[in-house]
Amino acid sequence: MRLIEKSPYCYEIAQEGNMRVPGRIYTSKALMPGMEADQSLKQVANVATLPGIVKASMAMPDIHWGYGFSIGGVAAFDWQDGVISPGGVGYDINCGVRLAATSLDMDSLQPYLDKIADALYQGIPCGVGSTGFVKLNQKEAKRVLEQGSRWAASRGLGADSDLEHTEEYGCMDAADSEAVSERALQRGLKQLGTLGSGNHFLEIGVVEEVYEPETAGVYGLAEGQVTVFLHSGSRGLGYQVCDDYLARMTKKSKDLGIELPDRQLVCSWINSKMGKEYYSAMACAANYAWANRQILMHQAEEVLLKTLSMGPRDLGMRLIYDVCHNIAKKETHVVDGVSRALCVHRKGATRAFAPGHPDVCSAYRKVGQPVLVPGDMGTCSYVLAGTEKAMEETFGSTCHGAGRVMSRTQAKKAVKGRSIHRELLDKGIRVKWTGRTTLAEEVPEAYKNVSEVVEVVHGAGISQKVARLRPVVVVKG
DNA sequence: ATGTTC
C-alpha cells in the first residue's frame, strides 16, 4: 500500500486494484506509527472498493481497527447507486456524547467532589446488564424508537432547548419500528436511561482553557466553569439491530452482485428493500440512543440538585450539544461542483457542519456546529467547531475521540499489578466504576493522546479548537 | 460496543 503525503496532516492511499476511489488519511508523523500497527489502513482501502463510494474512503487521526470498517472512518455513498453497511456504522448505533454546562465554578465545587462522585455512581445505572428507572412496554418502546429525544421531553425528562441542542434534534424521521426485531425491542425495554460499560462514562469536569472566546461564548462556555459530560449509546437494542442486519444481509449477499474483499463489509444497495429496512431500523436505534442520553443527563441533573441541595436555577445546567459518532445519514453535499444526495457513514467520526449550514441549530449557526471530542479518562476532552473546509473535504466530518492504541486484552496485560484508580486520584480525578476489568481496559495509555489527534483535525482545518475540559469525577460502567 | 459464545 502506497501512502502519499499530500499536506502536513493529510495522506493519500493511492487507488489500486479494485479500489474505486483513493483512501485519504488525516494524521501526523507523530500518530503514523500507531496507525500502521494494525489493519486499519487496509480496512480504509477495502472500503474504497464498495459500490457507489464518492470522492475517497477517509480516516480520521483517531482511526483504529474495527469490524469491517475501521473506527474513525468516513465513507459516503451515492444515495441512488450506492450501498449501506452495518459495519460502517458499528455495533453501538448512535454511540455519542453530550456536554452540559452549569453555572457553578470549580473552585466552589471542590469540597463536594467526593460526595458528588458517590451520588452519581449510586444514581446512574451503569455496567453490563444494568437496567434503568424508565420501564417500557412494547407500545411505549416503539414510541421511543420513532420519537427519540422528543419522547423523553414529552415525559418530563427534557426541555425543548435540549432538542434544539441535539444533532438531528434528537430524532431521525426515517425510523420505523416495524424494521426492528422483536428480540432487539425486548432488549431495549429495561435499558433506557443506562450508561453501559467500556468507554462509556459520565464525567464532571472543568473548562480548563478557551481557545476561541467568541465561539465559546456562543456555546456558553467559560474558563473555570463546571461541566457535565456523558458518553453512551443504544445499549443492547442497537447491538441487536446491528447483529440482526449483519446476519440478514450476509444471507442475501449474492443480491449485491459483487465479491467483497472482507465478509465483514457486508452491505445492501441503499435502494433495495433490505437497505431501506436497515436504514429504518438503524434510525430507531439512533433515536433510542438519543432518548437514552437525554434521560441520563436528566438523571444526572436530579442527582446534582439533591446532592448540592440546590434549585435548578442555581445549578444552571443546560445542554450545550449532543453529537453522535456511529451513524449513517442521508445528507446533501457538493461533489465536484454538483449537489448530490449521499449516505454518509460515520463510524467513530463526528459531524462537523460549518457556520451557516441550515442543519446547525439557529443559536449556533453563526459559528458552526459544536463538536465534542472525549479523551481518555485521565487526560482531557475538547470542544471544537465545524468548518467550511470540513464541508469541502470530509462531508462535514471530523474525529470522535482519542482512539485506541491497545486492544482491551493488551491493556489488561499491560497494567497488571497497578492501581489505576490510585494513579488517577493522584492527578485529582475521582473514578467510580463497576466492571472488574473496566479500569484496566480503559487505562489512559491504551489510547492515543487526544491532544495530538485534535492538533491534526485543527491543523488540517476540518474543525477548530474552541475549548479544553479536564475531568475531576468519572463514573464508568 | 455487547445479557463480553442464543
CSV table of C-alpha atoms in Angstrom, one decimal, chain A residues 217-457:
chain,number,residue,atom,x,y,z
A,217,GLY,CA,-19.3,32.5,24.3
A,218,VAL,CA,-21.9,31.5,21.8
A,219,TYR,CA,-21.8,27.9,23.1
A,220,GLY,CA,-22.0,29.2,26.7
A,221,LEU,CA,-18.5,28.0,27.9
A,222,ALA,CA,-16.0,30.0,30.0
A,223,GLU,CA,-12.8,29.0,31.9
A,224,GLY,CA,-13.3,27.6,35.3
A,225,GLN,CA,-16.9,26.6,34.6
A,226,VAL,CA,-18.1,23.2,35.8
A,227,THR,CA,-19.4,20.9,33.1
A,228,VAL,CA,-21.2,17.5,32.8
A,229,PHE,CA,-20.1,15.2,30.0
A,230,LEU,CA,-21.8,12.0,29.0
A,231,HIS,CA,-20.8,9.2,26.6
A,232,SER,CA,-23.3,6.4,25.9
A,233,GLY,CA,-25.2,4.7,23.1
A,234,SER,CA,-28.1,2.5,22.1
A,235,ARG,CA,-27.1,-0.4,24.5
A,236,GLY,CA,-28.4,-3.9,23.8
A,237,LEU,CA,-31.0,-2.7,21.4
A,238,GLY,CA,-28.6,-1.1,19.0
A,239,TYR,CA,-26.2,-4.1,19.3
A,240,GLN,CA,-29.1,-6.4,18.3
A,241,VAL,CA,-30.2,-4.3,15.4
A,242,CYS,CA,-26.6,-4.4,14.0
A,243,ASP,CA,-26.3,-8.2,14.6
A,244,ASP,CA,-29.7,-8.9,13.0
A,245,TYR,CA,-28.9,-7.0,9.8
A,246,LEU,CA,-25.4,-8.3,9.5
A,247,ALA,CA,-26.9,-11.8,9.5
A,248,ARG,CA,-29.8,-10.9,7.2
A,249,MET,CA,-27.5,-9.1,4.7
A,250,THR,CA,-25.0,-11.9,4.8
A,251,LYS,CA,-27.8,-14.4,3.8
A,252,LYS,CA,-28.7,-12.1,0.8
A,253,SER,CA,-25.1,-11.1,0.0
A,254,LYS,CA,-25.5,-12.6,-3.5
A,255,ASP,CA,-28.0,-9.8,-4.3
A,256,LEU,CA,-25.2,-7.3,-4.3
A,257,GLY,CA,-23.6,-9.0,-7.4
A,258,ILE,CA,-20.0,-8.3,-6.4
A,259,GLU,CA,-17.2,-10.0,-4.4
A,260,LEU,CA,-16.3,-8.3,-1.2
A,261,PRO,CA,-12.7,-8.0,0.0
A,262,ASP,CA,-13.8,-8.8,3.6
A,263,ARG,CA,-17.0,-10.6,4.6
A,264,GLN,CA,-17.4,-8.0,7.4
A,265,LEU,CA,-18.1,-5.4,4.8
A,266,VAL,CA,-21.4,-7.0,4.1
A,267,CYS,CA,-23.9,-4.4,2.8
A,268,SER,CA,-27.0,-3.8,0.7
A,269,TRP,CA,-28.0,-1.4,-2.0
A,270,ILE,CA,-29.4,1.6,-0.3
A,271,ASN,CA,-32.3,1.4,-2.8
A,272,SER,CA,-33.1,-2.2,-2.0
A,273,LYS,CA,-35.8,-3.4,0.4
A,274,MET,CA,-33.1,-4.7,2.8
A,275,GLY,CA,-31.1,-1.4,2.5
A,276,LYS,CA,-34.1,0.7,3.3
A,277,GLU,CA,-35.1,-1.6,6.1
A,278,TYR,CA,-31.7,-1.4,7.8
A,279,TYR,CA,-31.8,2.4,7.5
A,280,SER,CA,-35.2,2.5,9.2
A,281,ALA,CA,-34.0,0.1,12.0
A,282,MET,CA,-30.7,2.0,12.4
A,283,ALA,CA,-32.7,5.2,12.8
A,284,CYS,CA,-34.8,3.6,15.5
A,285,ALA,CA,-31.6,2.6,17.4
A,286,ALA,CA,-30.2,6.1,16.9
A,287,ASN,CA,-33.4,7.6,18.4
A,288,TYR,CA,-33.3,5.2,21.3
A,289,ALA,CA,-29.7,6.3,22.0
A,290,TRP,CA,-30.7,10.0,21.9
A,291,ALA,CA,-33.6,9.3,24.3
A,292,ASN,CA,-31.1,7.3,26.5
A,293,ARG,CA,-28.6,10.2,26.7
A,294,GLN,CA,-31.4,12.7,27.3
A,295,ILE,CA,-32.7,10.6,30.2
A,296,LEU,CA,-29.2,10.0,31.6
A,297,MET,CA,-28.4,13.7,31.6
A,298,HIS,CA,-31.8,14.5,33.3
A,299,GLN,CA,-31.0,11.9,35.9
A,300,ALA,CA,-27.5,13.4,36.5
A,301,GLU,CA,-29.1,16.8,37.0
A,302,GLU,CA,-31.5,15.4,39.6
A,303,VAL,CA,-28.6,13.8,41.4
A,304,LEU,CA,-26.6,17.1,41.4
A,305,LEU,CA,-29.6,19.1,42.6
A,306,LYS,CA,-30.2,16.7,45.5
A,307,THR,CA,-26.6,16.3,46.5
A,308,LEU,CA,-25.9,20.1,46.4
A,309,SER,CA,-29.3,21.0,47.9
A,310,MET,CA,-29.8,23.4,45.1
A,311,GLY,CA,-32.6,24.7,42.8
A,312,PRO,CA,-32.4,24.3,39.1
A,313,ARG,CA,-31.8,28.0,38.6
A,314,ASP,CA,-28.7,28.0,40.9
A,315,LEU,CA,-27.3,24.8,39.2
A,316,GLY,CA,-28.0,26.3,35.8
A,317,MET,CA,-27.5,23.1,34.0
A,318,ARG,CA,-28.1,23.5,30.3
A,319,LEU,CA,-27.3,21.2,27.3
A,320,ILE,CA,-24.6,22.6,25.1
A,321,TYR,CA,-24.8,19.9,22.4
A,322,ASP,CA,-25.3,16.2,21.8
A,323,VAL,CA,-23.5,14.5,18.9
A,324,CYS,CA,-23.5,11.0,17.6
A,325,HIS,CA,-20.3,9.4,16.2
A,326,ASN,CA,-21.7,6.0,14.9
A,327,ILE,CA,-24.3,6.6,12.2
A,328,ALA,CA,-25.2,6.6,8.5
A,329,LYS,CA,-27.2,9.5,7.3
A,330,LYS,CA,-28.8,10.8,4.1
A,331,GLU,CA,-27.2,14.2,3.6
A,332,THR,CA,-26.7,16.6,0.7
A,333,HIS,CA,-23.1,17.5,-0.2
A,334,VAL,CA,-21.4,19.3,-3.1
A,335,VAL,CA,-19.2,16.9,-5.0
A,336,ASP,CA,-17.1,18.3,-7.9
A,337,GLY,CA,-19.5,21.3,-8.1
A,338,VAL,CA,-22.6,19.2,-8.1
A,339,SER,CA,-25.1,18.9,-5.2
A,340,ARG,CA,-25.7,15.2,-4.5
A,341,ALA,CA,-27.8,13.1,-2.1
A,342,LEU,CA,-25.3,10.8,-0.2
A,343,CYS,CA,-25.4,8.2,2.5
A,344,VAL,CA,-22.6,9.4,4.8
A,345,HIS,CA,-21.3,6.6,7.1
A,346,ARG,CA,-19.5,8.0,10.2
A,347,LYS,CA,-18.1,5.2,12.3
A,348,GLY,CA,-16.1,6.8,15.1
A,349,ALA,CA,-16.3,10.1,13.4
A,350,THR,CA,-18.3,13.2,14.2
A,351,ARG,CA,-20.4,15.5,12.1
A,352,ALA,CA,-18.7,19.0,11.9
A,353,PHE,CA,-21.1,21.2,9.9
A,354,ALA,CA,-19.8,24.7,9.0
A,355,PRO,CA,-21.1,28.1,10.0
A,356,GLY,CA,-24.2,28.9,8.1
A,357,HIS,CA,-25.3,25.3,7.5
A,358,PRO,CA,-29.1,25.0,7.7
A,359,ASP,CA,-28.8,21.8,9.8
A,360,VAL,CA,-26.9,23.7,12.6
A,361,CYS,CA,-29.4,25.0,15.1
A,362,SER,CA,-30.1,28.7,14.9
A,363,ALA,CA,-28.3,29.5,18.2
A,364,TYR,CA,-25.0,28.2,16.9
A,365,ARG,CA,-25.4,28.7,13.1
A,366,LYS,CA,-23.2,31.8,13.0
A,367,VAL,CA,-20.1,29.9,14.5
A,368,GLY,CA,-20.7,26.3,13.3
A,369,GLN,CA,-21.8,23.1,14.9
A,370,PRO,CA,-20.2,22.2,18.3
A,371,VAL,CA,-18.1,19.0,18.0
A,372,LEU,CA,-17.4,17.1,21.2
A,373,VAL,CA,-14.2,15.0,21.4
A,374,PRO,CA,-13.8,13.0,24.6
A,375,GLY,CA,-10.3,11.9,25.5
A,376,ASP,CA,-9.4,9.0,27.8
A,377,MET,CA,-10.5,9.2,31.4
A,378,GLY,CA,-7.2,10.6,32.7
A,379,THR,CA,-6.4,13.4,30.2
A,380,CYS,CA,-8.8,15.9,28.8
A,381,SER,CA,-11.6,16.4,26.3
A,382,TYR,CA,-12.1,19.1,23.6
A,383,VAL,CA,-14.9,21.2,22.2
A,384,LEU,CA,-14.3,22.0,18.5
A,385,ALA,CA,-16.4,23.8,15.9
A,386,GLY,CA,-17.3,22.6,12.4
A,387,THR,CA,-15.7,24.4,9.4
A,388,GLU,CA,-16.3,25.1,5.7
A,389,LYS,CA,-13.2,23.1,5.0
A,390,ALA,CA,-14.9,20.0,6.5
A,391,MET,CA,-17.8,20.6,4.2
A,392,GLU,CA,-15.4,20.7,1.2
A,393,GLU,CA,-13.1,17.8,2.2
A,394,THR,CA,-14.8,15.3,4.6
A,395,PHE,CA,-18.6,15.6,4.0
A,396,GLY,CA,-18.6,17.8,7.1
A,397,SER,CA,-16.9,15.3,9.4
A,398,THR,CA,-14.0,15.2,11.9
A,399,CYS,CA,-12.5,12.9,14.6
A,400,HIS,CA,-14.5,11.5,17.6
A,401,GLY,CA,-12.0,10.8,20.4
A,402,ALA,CA,-8.6,9.6,21.3
A,403,GLY,CA,-8.8,6.3,19.5
A,404,ARG,CA,-7.3,3.1,20.9
A,405,VAL,CA,-3.7,2.0,20.5
A,406,MET,CA,-4.0,-1.1,22.7
A,407,SER,CA,-6.7,-3.7,22.5
A,408,ARG,CA,-8.6,-4.4,25.7
A,409,THR,CA,-6.7,-7.6,26.1
A,410,GLN,CA,-3.3,-5.9,25.6
A,411,ALA,CA,-4.3,-3.1,28.1
A,412,LYS,CA,-5.3,-5.6,30.8
A,413,LYS,CA,-1.9,-7.3,30.4
A,414,ALA,CA,0.0,-4.0,30.4
A,415,VAL,CA,-1.4,-2.7,33.7
A,416,LYS,CA,-1.1,-5.9,35.8
A,417,GLY,CA,-0.4,-5.1,39.4
A,418,ARG,CA,-1.0,-1.4,39.1
A,419,SER,CA,-3.7,0.7,40.8
A,420,ILE,CA,-5.2,2.8,38.1
A,421,HIS,CA,-7.7,4.2,40.5
A,422,ARG,CA,-4.9,5.5,42.7
A,423,GLU,CA,-2.9,6.8,39.8
A,424,LEU,CA,-5.9,8.8,38.6
A,425,LEU,CA,-6.7,10.1,42.2
A,426,ASP,CA,-3.1,11.4,42.4
A,427,LYS,CA,-4.0,13.5,39.3
A,428,GLY,CA,-7.1,14.8,41.1
A,429,ILE,CA,-9.5,12.5,39.2
A,430,ARG,CA,-12.1,10.5,41.3
A,431,VAL,CA,-13.2,7.4,39.4
A,432,LYS,CA,-16.1,5.2,40.3
A,433,TRP,CA,-16.6,2.0,38.2
A,434,THR,CA,-18.4,-1.3,38.3
A,435,GLY,CA,-16.8,-3.7,35.8
A,436,ARG,CA,-14.0,-5.9,37.2
A,437,THR,CA,-11.7,-5.1,34.2
A,438,THR,CA,-13.0,-1.7,33.2
A,439,LEU,CA,-10.2,0.5,34.6
A,440,ALA,CA,-7.5,-1.7,33.1
A,441,GLU,CA,-9.2,-1.7,29.7
A,442,GLU,CA,-9.7,2.0,29.8
A,443,VAL,CA,-6.2,3.0,31.2
A,444,PRO,CA,-5.1,6.2,29.6
A,445,GLU,CA,-2.1,4.7,27.9
A,446,ALA,CA,-4.4,2.3,25.9
A,447,TYR,CA,-5.4,5.4,24.0
A,448,LYS,CA,-3.7,7.8,21.6
A,449,ASN,CA,-3.0,11.3,23.0
A,450,VAL,CA,-6.3,13.1,22.3
A,451,SER,CA,-4.4,16.4,22.1
A,452,GLU,CA,-2.3,15.1,19.2
A,453,VAL,CA,-5.5,13.8,17.5
A,454,VAL,CA,-7.1,17.3,17.9
A,455,GLU,CA,-4.0,19.0,16.6
A,456,VAL,CA,-4.4,17.1,13.3
A,457,VAL,CA,-8.0,18.0,12.7
